[in-house]
Amino acid sequence: MSDNQTLTQLPHDDIVMALIELFMTGQYLALEQQLLALLDIHPHWLIGWKMLSDTYMVQKKDATHAAYQALQLNQLDPQEHCYYGLALKTQHDLIGAAQAFERAIELKPDYVAAINNLGIVKKDLGDIEQGIACFQQALQLKPSFASCFSNLLFCLSHDDASTAEILWQRHCQFAQYYESATKANIKKHTNLKAQGRTLNIGFVSADLREHSLSNFFEPLLPYLQKNPELNLYAYAATAIEDATSERLKVYFKQWQVVDQMNDEDLANKIRRDAIDILVDLDGHTSGNRLTMFALKPAPIQVSWLGYLATTGLNNMDYYLGDEYLLPQGLLDKQFTEKLVQLPINAPFSPVAESPEVNSLPALNNGYLTFACFNRTNKITQSTVQLWSSVLVQLPTSKCLLIGDAQSGNHQKILDWFKQYGVDASRLVWTPRTSMQGYLALHHQVDVCLDTMPANGVTTTCYAAWMGVPTLCIAGDRMISRGAQAVMRHLSLDDFVVADAAAYLAKASYFAENFVELADVRQQLRSRFKQSLFSQPDIAANALYIAFRQMWKRWCAGKQAKAFVVRS
């Protein structure tokens, strides 16, 4: 057979169907090996390269080469450019991904998926304004694009210009669009109204895997599972499963992967399972199933943990928090849900084998090293302006940030620092690393600086675990109160301030009081171990009491009402 014949002949349809069967049954390694062998013979086989990229993607492997080969065979297809952009995004090449999505949009200006993906990448690059613009454009083209609307809401919650009132209005608009379309499909609940019976509790999330959610959610599960009055059900809204998923599965009576189920089918499944209380763990984050919650498949629906703001849904009955996140009467008008105060929003479980806390670096350096390990898209211009004021006021101090300053991903942040009088030499950029490496970075840090309006929560907990307190401002919305809630639970009120002036004053105070800061550092891990963060049994019992009170009201035919659970 000649080389030309080999290039033109492609694998038979029967072979393709067998390969698809391997993919559908999760036999990814076998599929990968067969595809590589076939592509060695048929390098111009477009479907083969696309299948190989899918196989790599689902295994969390680098799919960029395979996606690029497919793109070279089909360069005028906008979908190939969009897929290549997705492959680049999974490898954290956000600039390359943005270019791929932009090329897809050039080829097809009304390509809604590519516009949405470009918005996600712009958001991840910290360009919140461009992200918002992309999501708004996509929604103009396709108003029913619910996940894009959630992306818009997520972006607005990170935007300097979005007031609490604007956020409230836009979240309500989400509900007006998606709940109004589902009212006719809501069915009457037939759950047995018996106050003392065992309750079926369902949890819906795309993040029941390696994700920051598991740090807060997993510690509760052993205690909830042991409660004879609860049956736990999990509805995993993603096909991605990992070691964390395997750990979580053992705590549930039923674990169902539902990412391929449409809203109506999933709602019917939840009704057949006779779920009494259905808990959303995602809010308006990626992969959420809020449009399914709009169908009200369970008599009681609760939002918690994943998104520090209202869902906007009238069919979401309750939102869980604690006294620091949701002080009574302060934020009630920002939620369609009724607010429930727990003793603590959730416990926190750090990774095993964390590095030990070291001595305060400033004692040797003679100056303060600040840091922020929050997501890049939380670092807004007003945040950089505030940090710059601190660095200008303390001219020997430095600030450590995660990222590669040479990649271009953080150019906007560098430009902002320069605009506010901070030279790039004052910034210490460190690349992404393993969890152990990330925790060890705290050995270089004296004080963490928080972001506004979106605070760090997981990063604040980990910093405290490593002996590093976080200087933060108590904001006027829940997403701006996460860091201060952590500090207050650790009785570190001195690190919580009301405004920018107090922020600067506090930074100056610690620059002159290294010994006091060193004492806090040495005590912090012990504080953490003694706090409610490290008492999941108390948190789980409070959650059970909350579920019982919600259920009692429903059985009595009463509407949802805000309440407090005491420890």
Coordinates of C-alpha atoms in Angstrom, one line a residue:
M1 CA 0.0 0.0 0.0
S2 CA 1.4 3.4 -0.9
D3 CA 1.8 6.3 1.6
N4 CA -0.9 8.3 -0.3
Q5 CA -3.4 5.4 0.0
T6 CA -2.6 5.2 3.8
L7 CA -3.3 8.9 4.2
T8 CA -6.7 8.8 2.4
Q9 CA -8.0 5.6 3.9
L10 CA -9.5 6.0 7.4
P11 CA -10.6 3.5 10.0
H12 CA -13.8 1.7 9.3
D13 CA -17.0 2.8 11.0
D14 CA -17.1 -0.5 13.0
I15 CA -13.8 0.5 14.5
V16 CA -15.0 4.0 15.3
M17 CA -18.1 2.6 17.0
A18 CA -16.0 0.2 19.1
L19 CA -13.8 3.2 20.2
I20 CA -16.9 5.2 21.1
E21 CA -18.1 2.2 23.2
L22 CA -14.7 2.3 25.1
F23 CA -15.2 6.0 25.8
M24 CA -18.8 5.5 27.0
T25 CA -17.8 2.7 29.3
G26 CA -14.9 4.7 30.8
Q27 CA -12.1 2.5 29.4
Y28 CA -10.0 5.5 28.8
L29 CA -6.5 4.0 28.9
A30 CA -7.4 1.2 26.5
L31 CA -9.0 3.8 24.2
E32 CA -6.0 6.1 24.4
Q33 CA -3.6 3.2 23.4
Q34 CA -5.8 2.2 20.4
L35 CA -6.2 5.8 19.2
L36 CA -2.5 6.5 19.4
A37 CA -1.8 3.3 17.3
L38 CA -4.4 4.2 14.7
L39 CA -3.3 7.9 14.5
D40 CA 0.2 6.7 13.9
I41 CA -1.1 5.0 10.7
H42 CA -3.7 7.7 9.9
P43 CA -2.3 11.0 11.0
H44 CA -4.9 12.9 9.0
W45 CA -7.8 11.3 10.8
L46 CA -9.8 14.2 12.2
I47 CA -12.3 12.2 14.3
G48 CA -9.4 10.3 15.8
W49 CA -7.6 13.4 17.0
K50 CA -10.9 14.8 18.4
M51 CA -11.6 11.5 20.2
L52 CA -8.1 11.5 21.6
S53 CA -8.4 15.1 22.9
D54 CA -11.8 14.1 24.6
T55 CA -10.1 11.1 26.1
Y56 CA -7.2 13.2 27.5
M57 CA -9.6 15.9 28.8
V58 CA -11.8 13.5 30.8
Q59 CA -8.7 12.0 32.4
K60 CA -7.4 15.5 33.2
K61 CA -4.4 15.0 30.9
D62 CA -2.9 17.6 28.6
A63 CA -5.1 17.5 25.5
T64 CA -3.6 20.5 23.7
H65 CA -1.4 18.5 21.2
A66 CA -4.4 16.4 20.1
A67 CA -6.7 19.3 19.9
Y68 CA -4.1 21.3 17.9
Q69 CA -3.7 18.4 15.4
A70 CA -7.5 18.4 14.9
L71 CA -7.4 22.2 14.5
Q72 CA -4.7 21.9 11.8
L73 CA -7.0 19.5 9.8
N74 CA -10.0 21.9 10.1
Q75 CA -8.8 25.4 10.5
L76 CA -11.9 27.1 9.2
D77 CA -14.2 25.4 11.7
P78 CA -15.0 27.7 14.6
Q79 CA -15.8 24.7 16.8
E80 CA -12.2 23.4 16.4
H81 CA -10.8 26.7 17.6
C82 CA -13.2 26.8 20.5
Y83 CA -12.3 23.2 21.5
Y84 CA -8.6 24.1 21.2
G85 CA -9.2 27.0 23.5
L86 CA -10.8 24.7 26.1
A87 CA -7.8 22.4 26.0
L88 CA -5.5 25.4 26.5
K89 CA -7.6 26.6 29.4
T90 CA -7.3 23.3 31.2
Q91 CA -3.5 23.7 31.1
H92 CA -3.8 27.3 32.5
D93 CA -2.7 28.9 29.2
L94 CA -5.4 31.6 29.6
I95 CA -3.9 34.0 27.0
G96 CA -3.7 31.3 24.4
A97 CA -7.2 30.1 25.2
A98 CA -8.5 33.7 24.8
Q99 CA -6.9 33.9 21.4
A100 CA -8.5 30.6 20.3
F101 CA -11.9 31.8 21.4
E102 CA -11.5 35.1 19.7
R103 CA -10.5 33.4 16.5
A104 CA -13.6 31.2 16.8
I105 CA -15.8 34.3 17.2
E106 CA -14.1 35.9 14.1
L107 CA -15.2 32.9 12.1
K108 CA -18.7 32.9 13.6
P109 CA -19.6 36.2 15.3
D110 CA -22.8 34.8 16.8
Y111 CA -21.0 31.8 18.3
V112 CA -22.5 32.0 21.8
A113 CA -20.5 29.2 23.4
A114 CA -17.2 30.8 22.3
I115 CA -18.3 34.2 23.6
N116 CA -19.2 32.6 26.9
N117 CA -15.9 30.8 27.1
L118 CA -14.0 34.0 26.3
G119 CA -15.9 35.7 29.1
I120 CA -14.8 32.9 31.5
V121 CA -11.2 33.2 30.5
K122 CA -11.3 37.0 30.7
K123 CA -12.7 36.6 34.2
D124 CA -10.0 34.2 35.2
L125 CA -7.4 36.6 33.9
G126 CA -8.8 39.2 36.3
D127 CA -10.4 41.3 33.5
I128 CA -13.8 41.4 35.2
E129 CA -15.2 44.2 32.9
Q130 CA -14.4 42.2 29.7
G131 CA -15.9 39.1 31.3
I132 CA -19.1 40.9 32.0
A133 CA -19.2 42.4 28.5
C134 CA -18.8 38.9 27.0
F135 CA -21.6 37.3 29.1
Q136 CA -23.9 40.2 28.4
Q137 CA -23.3 39.8 24.6
A138 CA -23.9 36.0 24.8
L139 CA -27.2 36.5 26.7
Q140 CA -28.3 39.1 24.1
L141 CA -27.9 36.3 21.5
K142 CA -29.3 33.6 23.7
P143 CA -31.4 34.8 26.6
S144 CA -32.1 31.2 27.8
F145 CA -28.4 30.5 28.4
A146 CA -28.7 29.9 32.1
S147 CA -25.1 28.9 32.8
C148 CA -24.0 32.1 31.1
F149 CA -26.4 34.1 33.3
S150 CA -24.8 32.5 36.3
N151 CA -21.3 33.4 35.0
L152 CA -22.5 37.0 34.7
L153 CA -23.7 37.0 38.3
F154 CA -20.5 35.5 39.5
C155 CA -18.5 38.2 37.6
L156 CA -20.7 41.0 38.9
S157 CA -20.1 39.8 42.5
H158 CA -16.4 40.3 41.9
D159 CA -16.9 43.7 40.3
D160 CA -15.9 47.0 42.0
A161 CA -18.7 48.8 40.4
S162 CA -21.5 46.5 41.4
T163 CA -23.3 47.7 44.5
A164 CA -25.3 45.4 46.8
E165 CA -28.5 46.8 45.2
I166 CA -27.3 46.0 41.6
L167 CA -26.4 42.5 42.7
W168 CA -29.8 42.0 44.2
Q169 CA -31.6 43.2 41.1
R170 CA -29.6 41.0 38.7
H171 CA -30.1 37.9 40.8
C172 CA -33.8 38.5 40.9
Q173 CA -33.8 38.9 37.1
F174 CA -32.3 35.4 36.9
A175 CA -35.3 34.1 38.9
Q176 CA -37.8 36.1 36.9
Y177 CA -36.6 34.6 33.7
Y178 CA -36.0 30.9 34.7
E179 CA -38.7 30.5 37.4
S180 CA -41.5 32.1 35.3
A181 CA -40.8 29.5 32.6
T182 CA -41.1 26.6 35.0
K183 CA -44.2 27.5 37.1
A184 CA -46.5 25.2 35.1
N185 CA -44.1 22.2 35.6
I186 CA -44.0 22.3 39.4
K187 CA -45.7 19.3 40.9
K188 CA -47.3 18.9 44.3
H189 CA -45.1 17.3 46.9
T190 CA -46.3 14.0 48.3
N191 CA -43.7 13.6 51.1
L192 CA -45.2 12.2 54.3
K193 CA -45.8 15.0 56.8
A194 CA -44.6 13.3 59.9
Q195 CA -42.4 15.5 62.1
G196 CA -40.3 12.8 63.8
R197 CA -39.6 10.5 60.9
T198 CA -36.2 9.9 59.2
L199 CA -35.4 12.6 56.7
N200 CA -34.0 12.1 53.2
I201 CA -31.4 14.9 52.6
G202 CA -30.2 15.4 49.1
F203 CA -27.0 17.4 48.1
V204 CA -26.6 18.7 44.6
S205 CA -23.2 19.9 43.4
A206 CA -20.7 19.8 40.5
D207 CA -17.9 20.0 43.1
L208 CA -18.1 16.7 44.9
R209 CA -14.5 16.1 44.0
E210 CA -11.1 17.7 44.6
H211 CA -12.3 21.2 45.2
S212 CA -12.2 23.7 48.1
L213 CA -15.8 22.8 48.9
S214 CA -14.6 19.4 50.2
N215 CA -12.5 21.1 52.9
F216 CA -15.7 22.4 54.5
F217 CA -18.2 19.7 53.5
E218 CA -16.3 16.4 54.0
P219 CA -15.7 16.9 57.8
L220 CA -19.4 16.9 58.4
L221 CA -20.3 13.8 56.6
P222 CA -19.2 11.1 59.1
Y223 CA -21.4 12.7 61.7
L224 CA -24.4 13.3 59.4
Q225 CA -24.1 9.7 58.2
K226 CA -24.1 8.3 61.8
N227 CA -27.3 10.2 62.6
P228 CA -30.0 7.5 62.4
E229 CA -32.6 10.2 61.6
L230 CA -31.0 11.2 58.3
N231 CA -30.5 9.4 54.9
L232 CA -28.0 11.2 52.7
Y233 CA -28.2 11.3 48.9
A234 CA -25.7 12.8 46.5
Y235 CA -26.4 14.2 43.1
A236 CA -23.0 14.8 41.4
A237 CA -23.4 17.2 38.6
T238 CA -20.1 16.3 36.9
A239 CA -18.7 13.2 35.3
I240 CA -15.3 14.0 36.9
E241 CA -14.5 11.7 39.7
D242 CA -11.3 11.4 41.7
A243 CA -9.9 10.3 45.0
T244 CA -12.0 12.9 46.9
S245 CA -15.2 11.6 45.2
E246 CA -14.3 8.0 46.2
R247 CA -13.9 9.2 49.9
L248 CA -17.2 11.1 49.8
K249 CA -19.2 8.2 48.3
V250 CA -19.1 6.0 51.4
Y251 CA -21.2 8.5 53.4
F252 CA -24.2 8.5 51.1
K253 CA -27.1 6.0 50.9
Q254 CA -27.1 6.8 47.1
W255 CA -24.6 8.5 44.9
Q256 CA -25.9 9.4 41.4
V257 CA -23.9 11.1 38.6
V258 CA -26.5 13.4 37.0
D259 CA -24.4 15.7 34.7
Q260 CA -26.2 14.2 31.6
M261 CA -29.7 14.5 33.0
N262 CA -31.8 17.4 32.0
D263 CA -33.6 19.5 34.6
E264 CA -37.0 17.7 34.3
D265 CA -35.5 14.2 34.5
L266 CA -33.3 15.1 37.4
A267 CA -36.2 16.8 39.2
N268 CA -38.3 13.6 38.7
K269 CA -35.5 11.5 40.0
I270 CA -35.3 13.6 43.2
R271 CA -39.1 13.2 43.6
R272 CA -38.9 9.4 43.2
D273 CA -36.1 9.4 45.8
A274 CA -38.6 11.2 48.1
I275 CA -36.0 13.8 49.1
D276 CA -37.4 16.0 51.9
I277 CA -34.7 18.6 52.0
L278 CA -32.6 19.4 48.9
V279 CA -29.3 21.3 49.4
D280 CA -27.6 23.3 46.7
L281 CA -23.9 23.5 47.3
D282 CA -23.0 25.5 44.2
G283 CA -25.0 28.7 43.9
H284 CA -24.1 30.5 40.7
T285 CA -20.8 28.7 40.2
S286 CA -19.7 26.5 37.4
G287 CA -21.8 23.4 36.8
N288 CA -24.7 24.5 39.0
R289 CA -28.2 23.1 38.6
L290 CA -30.2 26.1 39.8
T291 CA -32.6 25.8 36.9
M292 CA -33.5 22.4 38.2
F293 CA -34.1 23.9 41.7
A294 CA -36.5 26.3 40.0
L295 CA -38.8 23.2 39.4
K296 CA -39.0 22.7 43.2
P297 CA -38.5 18.9 43.3
A298 CA -38.2 18.8 47.1
P299 CA -40.6 20.5 49.6
I300 CA -37.7 22.3 51.3
Q301 CA -34.7 23.7 49.3
V302 CA -31.6 25.2 50.8
S303 CA -28.5 26.9 49.4
W304 CA -25.2 26.7 51.3
L305 CA -21.4 26.9 51.1
G306 CA -20.5 27.3 47.4
Y307 CA -21.7 30.8 46.6
L308 CA -21.7 33.7 49.2
A309 CA -24.8 35.4 47.8
T310 CA -28.5 34.7 47.1
T311 CA -29.5 32.4 44.3
G312 CA -32.3 34.8 43.6
L313 CA -34.8 31.9 43.4
N314 CA -38.1 32.2 45.1
N315 CA -38.2 28.4 45.2
M316 CA -35.1 28.3 47.3
D317 CA -36.4 28.4 50.9
Y318 CA -33.4 28.9 53.1
Y319 CA -29.8 30.1 53.0
L320 CA -27.3 28.9 55.6
G321 CA -24.6 31.0 57.3
D322 CA -23.4 32.1 60.7
E323 CA -23.5 35.3 62.8
Y324 CA -20.4 36.8 61.2
L325 CA -21.4 36.1 57.6
L326 CA -25.0 36.9 58.1
P327 CA -25.6 39.0 61.2
Q328 CA -29.3 39.1 62.0
G329 CA -31.1 41.9 60.2
L330 CA -28.1 43.2 58.3
L331 CA -28.2 41.4 55.0
D332 CA -31.8 39.9 55.0
K333 CA -32.9 42.2 52.2
Q334 CA -30.1 40.9 49.9
F335 CA -31.6 37.4 49.9
T336 CA -34.8 35.8 48.5
E337 CA -34.1 33.0 50.9
K338 CA -34.8 33.1 54.6
L339 CA -31.5 33.2 56.5
V340 CA -30.5 30.5 59.0
Q341 CA -27.7 31.2 61.4
L342 CA -25.6 28.2 62.5
P343 CA -22.8 28.4 65.2
I344 CA -20.4 28.3 62.3
N345 CA -21.1 28.1 58.5
A346 CA -19.0 24.9 58.3
P347 CA -15.9 23.3 59.8
F348 CA -12.6 23.3 57.9
S349 CA -10.3 20.3 57.4
P350 CA -6.8 21.2 56.2
V351 CA -4.7 18.6 54.3
A352 CA -2.9 16.0 56.3
E353 CA 0.8 16.4 56.9
S354 CA 0.8 20.2 56.7
P355 CA 4.2 21.9 57.3
E356 CA 4.8 23.2 60.8
V357 CA 4.3 26.8 61.6
N358 CA 7.7 28.7 61.5
S359 CA 8.8 31.8 63.3
L360 CA 7.8 35.2 62.1
P361 CA 9.9 36.0 58.9
A362 CA 9.9 39.7 59.8
L363 CA 12.0 39.0 62.9
N364 CA 14.9 38.1 60.6
N365 CA 14.0 40.3 57.6
G366 CA 13.4 43.5 59.5
Y367 CA 10.4 44.3 57.4
L368 CA 6.9 42.9 56.7
T369 CA 6.2 40.5 53.9
F370 CA 2.6 40.6 52.9
A371 CA 0.9 38.1 50.5
C372 CA -2.4 37.2 48.8
F373 CA -3.1 33.7 47.6
N374 CA -6.7 34.4 46.5
R375 CA -7.7 33.8 42.9
T376 CA -6.4 36.3 40.4
N377 CA -9.9 37.4 39.4
K378 CA -10.5 38.6 43.0
I379 CA -7.7 41.1 42.7
T380 CA -9.6 44.2 41.6
Q381 CA -8.2 47.7 40.8
S382 CA -9.5 49.0 44.1
T383 CA -7.9 46.2 46.0
V384 CA -4.5 46.9 44.3
Q385 CA -5.0 50.6 45.2
L386 CA -5.5 49.7 48.8
W387 CA -2.5 47.3 48.9
S388 CA -0.4 49.9 47.1
S389 CA -1.2 52.4 49.9
V390 CA 0.1 49.9 52.4
L391 CA 3.3 49.3 50.4
V392 CA 4.0 53.0 49.8
Q393 CA 3.4 53.7 53.5
L394 CA 5.8 50.9 54.4
P395 CA 8.6 51.3 51.8
T396 CA 10.7 48.3 52.9
S397 CA 7.8 45.9 52.8
K398 CA 7.1 43.4 50.0
C399 CA 4.1 41.5 48.7
L400 CA 4.1 37.9 47.5
L401 CA 1.6 36.9 44.8
I402 CA 0.9 33.6 43.0
G403 CA 1.6 33.6 39.3
D404 CA 4.2 34.2 36.6
A405 CA 4.9 37.8 36.1
Q406 CA 6.5 37.0 32.7
S407 CA 3.5 35.2 31.3
G408 CA 1.4 38.3 30.7
N409 CA -1.5 36.8 32.7
H410 CA -0.9 39.3 35.4
Q411 CA 0.0 42.4 33.4
K412 CA -3.1 44.3 34.4
I413 CA -2.2 43.8 38.1
L414 CA 1.3 45.0 37.5
D415 CA 0.1 48.0 35.6
W416 CA -2.2 48.9 38.5
F417 CA 0.6 48.6 41.1
K418 CA 2.7 50.9 38.8
Q419 CA -0.1 53.4 38.5
Y420 CA -0.3 53.6 42.3
G421 CA 3.4 54.1 42.8
V422 CA 4.6 50.5 43.6
D423 CA 7.7 49.3 41.6
A424 CA 7.6 45.7 40.3
S425 CA 10.7 44.9 42.4
R426 CA 8.4 45.1 45.5
L427 CA 6.3 42.2 44.2
V428 CA 7.5 38.6 44.7
W429 CA 5.8 36.4 42.1
T430 CA 5.8 32.7 42.8
P431 CA 4.5 30.1 40.3
R432 CA 1.7 27.7 41.0
T433 CA 2.8 24.7 43.0
S434 CA 1.6 21.6 44.8
M435 CA -0.5 21.8 48.0
Q436 CA 2.6 21.2 50.1
G437 CA 4.5 23.9 48.2
Y438 CA 1.6 26.3 48.6
L439 CA 1.4 25.8 52.3
A440 CA 5.2 26.1 52.7
L441 CA 5.0 29.6 51.0
H442 CA 3.4 30.8 54.2
H443 CA 6.8 30.4 55.8
Q444 CA 7.8 33.6 53.9
V445 CA 4.7 35.6 54.9
D446 CA 4.0 37.7 57.9
V447 CA 0.4 39.0 57.1
C448 CA -2.0 38.1 54.3
L449 CA -4.0 40.9 52.6
D450 CA -7.5 40.2 51.6
T451 CA -9.3 41.1 48.4
M452 CA -12.5 43.2 47.9
P453 CA -15.3 42.9 47.1
A454 CA -14.8 39.1 46.9
N455 CA -12.9 37.8 50.0
G456 CA -10.8 34.7 50.3
V457 CA -12.2 32.0 52.6
T458 CA -10.3 28.8 51.9
T459 CA -7.1 30.7 51.5
T460 CA -7.8 32.6 54.8
C461 CA -8.4 29.3 56.6
Y462 CA -5.2 27.8 55.3
A463 CA -3.2 31.0 56.1
A464 CA -4.5 30.9 59.7
W465 CA -3.6 27.2 59.9
M466 CA -0.1 28.1 58.8
G467 CA 0.1 30.8 61.5
V468 CA -0.6 33.8 59.2
P469 CA -3.5 36.1 60.0
T470 CA -5.3 38.0 57.3
L471 CA -5.9 41.8 57.4
C472 CA -9.5 42.3 56.0
I473 CA -12.4 44.8 55.8
A474 CA -15.9 43.8 57.0
G475 CA -18.0 44.5 53.9
D476 CA -21.6 45.2 53.2
R477 CA -22.5 41.9 51.5
M478 CA -21.9 38.3 52.3
I479 CA -19.1 37.8 49.7
S480 CA -17.3 40.6 51.4
R481 CA -17.5 39.1 54.8
G482 CA -15.8 35.7 54.4
A483 CA -12.3 36.6 55.6
Q484 CA -13.5 38.6 58.6
A485 CA -15.8 35.7 59.6
V486 CA -12.7 33.4 59.7
M487 CA -10.8 36.0 61.8
R488 CA -13.6 36.5 64.2
H489 CA -14.1 32.8 64.7
L490 CA -10.5 32.7 65.7
S491 CA -10.9 35.6 68.1
L492 CA -8.6 37.8 65.9
D493 CA -10.8 40.9 65.8
D494 CA -7.7 43.1 65.6
F495 CA -7.3 42.0 62.0
V496 CA -10.8 43.1 61.0
V497 CA -11.3 46.8 60.1
A498 CA -14.2 48.9 58.9
D499 CA -12.6 50.9 56.1
A500 CA -9.4 51.7 54.1
A501 CA -8.1 54.2 56.6
A502 CA -8.3 51.7 59.4
Y503 CA -6.7 49.1 57.1
L504 CA -3.6 51.4 56.6
A505 CA -3.4 52.2 60.3
K506 CA -3.5 48.5 61.2
A507 CA -0.8 47.6 58.7
S508 CA 1.4 50.3 60.2
Y509 CA 0.8 49.1 63.7
F510 CA 1.9 45.6 62.9
A511 CA 5.0 47.0 61.1
E512 CA 6.0 48.4 64.5
N513 CA 5.0 45.5 66.6
F514 CA 6.7 42.4 65.3
V515 CA 6.7 40.7 68.8
E516 CA 2.9 40.9 69.0
L517 CA 2.6 39.6 65.5
A518 CA 5.0 36.7 66.3
D519 CA 2.9 35.8 69.3
V520 CA -0.2 35.6 67.2
R521 CA 1.7 33.4 64.7
Q522 CA 2.7 30.9 67.4
Q523 CA -0.8 30.7 68.8
L524 CA -2.8 30.5 65.6
R525 CA -2.7 26.8 64.9
S526 CA -3.8 26.1 68.5
R527 CA -6.5 28.7 68.2
F528 CA -7.7 26.9 65.0
K529 CA -7.7 23.5 66.7
Q530 CA -9.8 24.8 69.6
S531 CA -12.2 26.8 67.4
L532 CA -15.5 25.6 65.8
F533 CA -13.6 25.0 62.6
S534 CA -12.1 21.9 64.2
Q535 CA -15.4 20.7 65.8
P536 CA -17.4 19.1 63.0
D537 CA -19.5 17.2 65.5
I538 CA -21.0 20.5 66.8
A539 CA -21.4 21.8 63.3
A540 CA -23.1 18.6 62.1
N541 CA -25.5 18.6 65.0
A542 CA -26.4 22.2 64.4
L543 CA -27.1 21.4 60.8
Y544 CA -29.4 18.5 61.8
I545 CA -31.3 20.8 64.2
A546 CA -31.7 23.3 61.4
F547 CA -33.0 20.6 59.1
R548 CA -35.5 19.5 61.8
Q549 CA -36.8 23.0 62.4
M550 CA -37.3 23.5 58.6
W551 CA -39.1 20.2 58.4
K552 CA -41.3 21.0 61.4
R553 CA -42.5 24.2 59.8
W554 CA -43.2 22.5 56.5
C555 CA -45.2 19.7 58.2
A556 CA -47.2 22.4 60.0
G557 CA -48.0 24.1 56.7
K558 CA -46.0 27.2 57.6
Q559 CA -43.9 29.3 55.3
A560 CA -40.1 29.4 55.6
K561 CA -38.8 31.8 58.3
A562 CA -35.4 33.0 59.4
F563 CA -34.1 31.5 62.6
V564 CA -30.9 30.9 64.7
V565 CA -29.4 27.6 65.8
R566 CA -27.4 27.9 69.0
S567 CA -24.3 25.8 69.7

